[in-house]
Amino acid sequence: EIVMTQSPATLSVSPGERATLSCRASQSVNSNLAWYQQKPGQAPRLLIYVASTRATGIPARFSGSGSGTEFTLTISSLQSEDFAVYYCQQYNNWPRSFGQGTKLEIK
Amino acid sequence: EVQLVESGEGLVQPGGSLRLSCAASGFTFSSYAMHWVRQAPGKGLEYVSAISSNGGSTYYANSVKGRFTISRDNSKNTVYLQMGSLRAEDMAVYYCARDGWMGFDVWGQGTMVTVSS
């Protein structure tokens, strides 16, 4: 089973600033990496797939990069609605394992 | 509209059983693998179980292996999670999700399972 590790666990950033979230896989997942956003009381929402492709309706301020074992989600200019928990997930293998999440909070 | 709707929410005593259902609509259900993911209160996402598009392959997390059974009925566009020998640590919101081969592109709204005496 591939273990996904996210850092940091919590990230405090001011609105308008840039946020950078990291995700590491225990073995290569090629570019088969997705990012999700989850707000309280809601199901997760797919943001990014194939490491860098935005899902339908996702604003351009969200971008992903990386391949192999190291991945990054960047939010270029934080809006109030972006403060949430973010999860990475590999879908290269079964099980489709998730990271433990990064909580993005307002500084 | 592409949609997944879970049902089966309930309160069950430790050691009891419960069956969750996830009804799909708006897409060719039989073409997609399906997954169950849970989230305990205040915790992160935990991958629980998966089933291939034709039901021929399944996966279970170690935490539920031997107690939970995933199945699907492609004629009814529904995936099921039969949960047995329930424990306090199984208490969570359970989500079903579609495997879009680019991550989980469709999620249900979630259904709450409470395990308590």
Short mmCIF file of C-alpha atoms in Angstrom, two decimals:
data_model
loop_
_atom_site.label_atom_id
_atom_site.label_comp_id
_atom_site.label_asym_id
_atom_site.label_seq_id
_atom_site.Cartn_x
_atom_site.Cartn_y
_atom_site.Cartn_z
CA GLU A 1 0.00 0.00 0.00
CA ILE A 2 1.27 3.45 -0.91
CA VAL A 3 1.47 5.85 2.03
CA MET A 4 0.75 9.51 1.33
CA THR A 5 2.21 12.11 3.68
CA GLN A 6 1.10 15.74 3.65
CA SER A 7 2.83 18.73 5.18
CA PRO A 8 2.27 20.84 7.06
CA ALA A 9 -0.69 19.58 9.09
CA THR A 10 -1.88 23.16 9.54
CA LEU A 11 -0.98 26.22 7.50
CA SER A 12 -1.85 29.74 8.59
CA VAL A 13 -1.95 32.27 5.77
CA SER A 14 -3.47 35.71 5.34
CA PRO A 15 -6.07 36.37 2.64
CA GLY A 16 -4.43 37.51 -0.59
CA GLU A 17 -1.23 35.65 0.13
CA ARG A 18 0.08 32.46 -1.47
CA ALA A 19 -0.28 29.04 0.10
CA THR A 20 1.90 26.05 -0.73
CA LEU A 21 0.90 22.56 0.39
CA SER A 22 3.07 19.47 0.00
CA CYS A 23 2.35 15.80 -0.52
CA ARG A 24 4.81 12.93 -0.66
CA ALA A 25 4.21 9.36 -1.77
CA SER A 26 6.08 6.40 -0.32
CA GLN A 27 6.76 5.16 -3.85
CA SER A 28 6.29 6.57 -7.31
CA VAL A 29 2.71 7.24 -8.37
CA ASN A 30 3.80 8.77 -11.69
CA SER A 31 1.44 11.71 -12.20
CA ASN A 32 -1.60 9.90 -10.85
CA LEU A 33 -2.17 12.34 -8.03
CA ALA A 34 -5.32 14.24 -7.14
CA TRP A 35 -6.06 17.06 -4.72
CA TYR A 36 -9.35 17.58 -2.93
CA GLN A 37 -10.84 20.42 -0.93
CA GLN A 38 -13.20 19.74 1.94
CA LYS A 39 -15.22 22.30 3.84
CA PRO A 40 -17.05 21.54 7.11
CA GLY A 41 -20.17 19.48 6.62
CA GLN A 42 -19.45 18.87 2.93
CA ALA A 43 -18.11 16.01 0.88
CA PRO A 44 -14.64 16.44 -0.59
CA ARG A 45 -14.45 18.14 -3.98
CA LEU A 46 -11.95 17.22 -6.68
CA LEU A 47 -9.65 20.16 -7.42
CA ILE A 48 -6.71 18.80 -9.37
CA TYR A 49 -6.00 15.54 -11.18
CA VAL A 50 -3.05 14.15 -13.10
CA ALA A 51 -1.03 16.24 -10.63
CA SER A 52 -1.60 19.53 -12.44
CA THR A 53 -4.94 19.58 -14.31
CA ARG A 54 -7.72 21.62 -12.75
CA ALA A 55 -11.09 19.93 -12.51
CA THR A 56 -14.13 21.56 -14.08
CA GLY A 57 -15.00 24.88 -12.50
CA ILE A 58 -11.85 25.18 -10.38
CA PRO A 59 -10.39 28.71 -10.42
CA ALA A 60 -7.02 29.36 -12.01
CA ARG A 61 -5.52 30.42 -8.67
CA PHE A 62 -5.28 26.70 -7.86
CA SER A 63 -2.32 24.94 -9.43
CA GLY A 64 -0.61 21.62 -8.94
CA SER A 65 2.82 20.36 -9.78
CA GLY A 66 5.11 17.39 -9.31
CA SER A 67 5.50 13.80 -10.38
CA GLY A 68 6.84 10.58 -8.99
CA THR A 69 6.83 11.03 -5.23
CA GLU A 70 6.78 14.79 -4.61
CA PHE A 71 3.77 17.01 -5.28
CA THR A 72 2.67 20.53 -4.50
CA LEU A 73 -0.64 22.36 -4.46
CA THR A 74 -0.35 26.14 -4.72
CA ILE A 75 -3.12 28.64 -4.18
CA SER A 76 -1.82 31.90 -5.59
CA SER A 77 -3.97 34.50 -3.83
CA LEU A 78 -6.11 33.15 -1.05
CA GLN A 79 -9.76 34.02 -1.01
CA SER A 80 -11.98 33.62 2.04
CA GLU A 81 -13.68 30.57 0.51
CA ASP A 82 -10.33 28.76 0.16
CA PHE A 83 -9.86 28.20 3.87
CA ALA A 84 -10.60 24.50 4.22
CA VAL A 85 -8.89 21.14 4.54
CA TYR A 86 -6.96 19.80 1.54
CA TYR A 87 -6.19 16.16 0.84
CA CYS A 88 -3.93 14.56 -1.71
CA GLN A 89 -4.68 11.09 -3.09
CA GLN A 90 -2.79 8.74 -5.33
CA TYR A 91 -4.78 6.75 -7.85
CA ASN A 92 -1.88 4.91 -9.44
CA ASN A 93 -2.63 1.77 -7.45
CA TRP A 94 -5.33 0.22 -5.33
CA PRO A 95 -6.03 1.20 -2.63
CA ARG A 96 -6.45 4.83 -3.69
CA SER A 97 -4.77 6.12 -0.55
CA PHE A 98 -5.21 9.61 0.89
CA GLY A 99 -2.87 11.86 2.78
CA GLN A 100 -3.88 12.90 6.28
CA GLY A 101 -4.84 16.40 5.17
CA THR A 102 -3.61 19.96 5.53
CA LYS A 103 -5.86 22.44 7.27
CA LEU A 104 -5.54 25.88 5.70
CA GLU A 105 -6.57 28.49 8.23
CA ILE A 106 -6.80 32.23 8.28
CA LYS A 107 -3.83 33.99 9.83
CA GLU B 1 -27.22 15.16 -13.56
CA VAL B 2 -24.44 12.89 -12.37
CA GLN B 3 -25.24 11.98 -8.80
CA LEU B 4 -24.57 9.56 -5.95
CA VAL B 5 -27.03 9.30 -3.09
CA GLU B 6 -26.20 7.31 0.01
CA SER B 7 -28.74 5.84 2.39
CA GLY B 8 -28.77 3.54 5.38
CA GLU B 9 -27.83 6.04 8.06
CA GLY B 10 -28.41 4.80 11.54
CA LEU B 11 -27.61 4.19 15.17
CA VAL B 12 -26.42 0.68 15.95
CA GLN B 13 -25.13 -1.01 19.07
CA PRO B 14 -21.56 -2.30 19.25
CA GLY B 15 -21.44 -5.68 17.59
CA GLY B 16 -24.41 -4.88 15.40
CA SER B 17 -24.83 -4.67 11.65
CA LEU B 18 -25.89 -2.09 9.12
CA ARG B 19 -26.09 -1.91 5.34
CA LEU B 20 -25.33 1.26 3.43
CA SER B 21 -26.49 1.84 -0.11
CA CYS B 22 -25.28 4.27 -2.74
CA ALA B 23 -27.56 4.87 -5.71
CA ALA B 24 -26.02 6.28 -8.86
CA SER B 25 -27.69 8.23 -11.61
CA GLY B 26 -26.75 10.26 -14.66
CA PHE B 27 -23.89 8.04 -15.86
CA THR B 28 -23.13 4.49 -16.99
CA PHE B 29 -22.66 2.98 -13.56
CA SER B 30 -21.34 -0.35 -14.83
CA SER B 31 -18.31 1.37 -16.36
CA TYR B 32 -16.86 2.65 -13.09
CA ALA B 33 -15.16 1.23 -10.04
CA MET B 34 -16.74 2.50 -6.85
CA HIS B 35 -15.31 3.25 -3.43
CA TRP B 36 -16.35 3.84 0.15
CA VAL B 37 -14.47 6.42 2.21
CA ARG B 38 -15.26 7.33 5.80
CA GLN B 39 -14.54 10.24 8.07
CA ALA B 40 -14.77 10.01 11.83
CA PRO B 41 -15.82 13.20 13.63
CA GLY B 42 -13.02 15.76 13.42
CA LYS B 43 -10.71 13.37 11.57
CA GLY B 44 -9.36 12.96 8.06
CA LEU B 45 -10.53 10.77 5.22
CA GLU B 46 -10.07 7.02 5.62
CA TYR B 47 -10.27 4.77 2.61
CA VAL B 48 -12.53 1.81 3.45
CA SER B 49 -13.37 -0.38 0.48
CA ALA B 50 -13.52 -0.59 -3.28
CA ILE B 51 -15.14 -2.68 -5.98
CA SER B 52 -14.29 -2.93 -9.65
CA SER B 53 -16.75 -2.04 -12.36
CA ASN B 54 -17.94 -5.62 -12.87
CA GLY B 55 -17.70 -6.56 -9.20
CA GLY B 56 -14.93 -9.06 -9.83
CA SER B 57 -12.33 -7.34 -7.66
CA THR B 58 -12.71 -5.89 -4.21
CA TYR B 59 -10.46 -4.25 -1.63
CA TYR B 60 -10.81 -3.71 2.10
CA ALA B 61 -8.79 -1.65 4.52
CA ASN B 62 -7.24 -3.74 7.27
CA SER B 63 -9.44 -1.96 9.80
CA VAL B 64 -12.61 -3.44 8.28
CA LYS B 65 -11.40 -6.65 6.63
CA GLY B 66 -13.51 -9.62 7.63
CA ARG B 67 -16.29 -7.41 9.00
CA PHE B 68 -17.42 -5.35 5.99
CA THR B 69 -18.51 -6.56 2.55
CA ILE B 70 -18.79 -4.41 -0.53
CA SER B 71 -21.03 -5.41 -3.42
CA ARG B 72 -22.79 -3.86 -6.36
CA ASP B 73 -25.85 -4.45 -8.51
CA ASN B 74 -25.24 -2.93 -11.91
CA SER B 75 -28.87 -3.56 -12.89
CA LYS B 76 -29.92 -1.26 -10.04
CA ASN B 77 -27.01 1.21 -10.35
CA THR B 78 -26.26 0.69 -6.69
CA VAL B 79 -23.23 -0.15 -4.57
CA TYR B 80 -23.59 -1.52 -1.06
CA LEU B 81 -21.51 -1.72 2.06
CA GLN B 82 -22.61 -4.42 4.50
CA MET B 83 -21.06 -3.65 7.87
CA GLY B 84 -20.93 -6.18 10.68
CA SER B 85 -19.39 -6.54 14.14
CA LEU B 86 -19.49 -2.77 14.38
CA ARG B 87 -17.20 -1.02 16.82
CA ALA B 88 -17.10 2.45 18.30
CA GLU B 89 -14.22 3.29 15.97
CA ASP B 90 -16.44 2.61 12.94
CA MET B 91 -18.56 5.63 13.81
CA ALA B 92 -18.16 8.07 10.95
CA VAL B 93 -19.71 9.72 7.95
CA TYR B 94 -19.49 7.25 5.09
CA TYR B 95 -19.11 8.54 1.55
CA CYS B 96 -19.37 6.63 -1.67
CA ALA B 97 -17.34 7.93 -4.58
CA ARG B 98 -16.93 7.24 -8.27
CA ASP B 99 -13.50 6.34 -9.57
CA GLY B 100 -13.17 8.56 -12.61
CA TRP B 101 -9.67 7.28 -13.42
CA MET B 102 -8.53 10.77 -12.53
CA GLY B 103 -9.36 10.57 -8.86
CA PHE B 104 -12.76 10.46 -7.27
CA ASP B 105 -14.70 12.84 -9.44
CA VAL B 106 -18.17 12.30 -7.98
CA TRP B 107 -19.02 11.96 -4.29
CA GLY B 108 -22.20 11.29 -2.42
CA GLN B 109 -23.43 13.59 0.32
CA GLY B 110 -22.39 11.16 3.03
CA THR B 111 -24.38 9.10 5.50
CA MET B 112 -23.75 8.97 9.24
CA VAL B 113 -23.15 5.73 11.10
CA THR B 114 -23.34 5.97 14.88
CA VAL B 115 -22.16 3.06 17.00
CA SER B 116 -23.24 3.38 20.58
CA SER B 117 -24.99 1.43 23.31
#
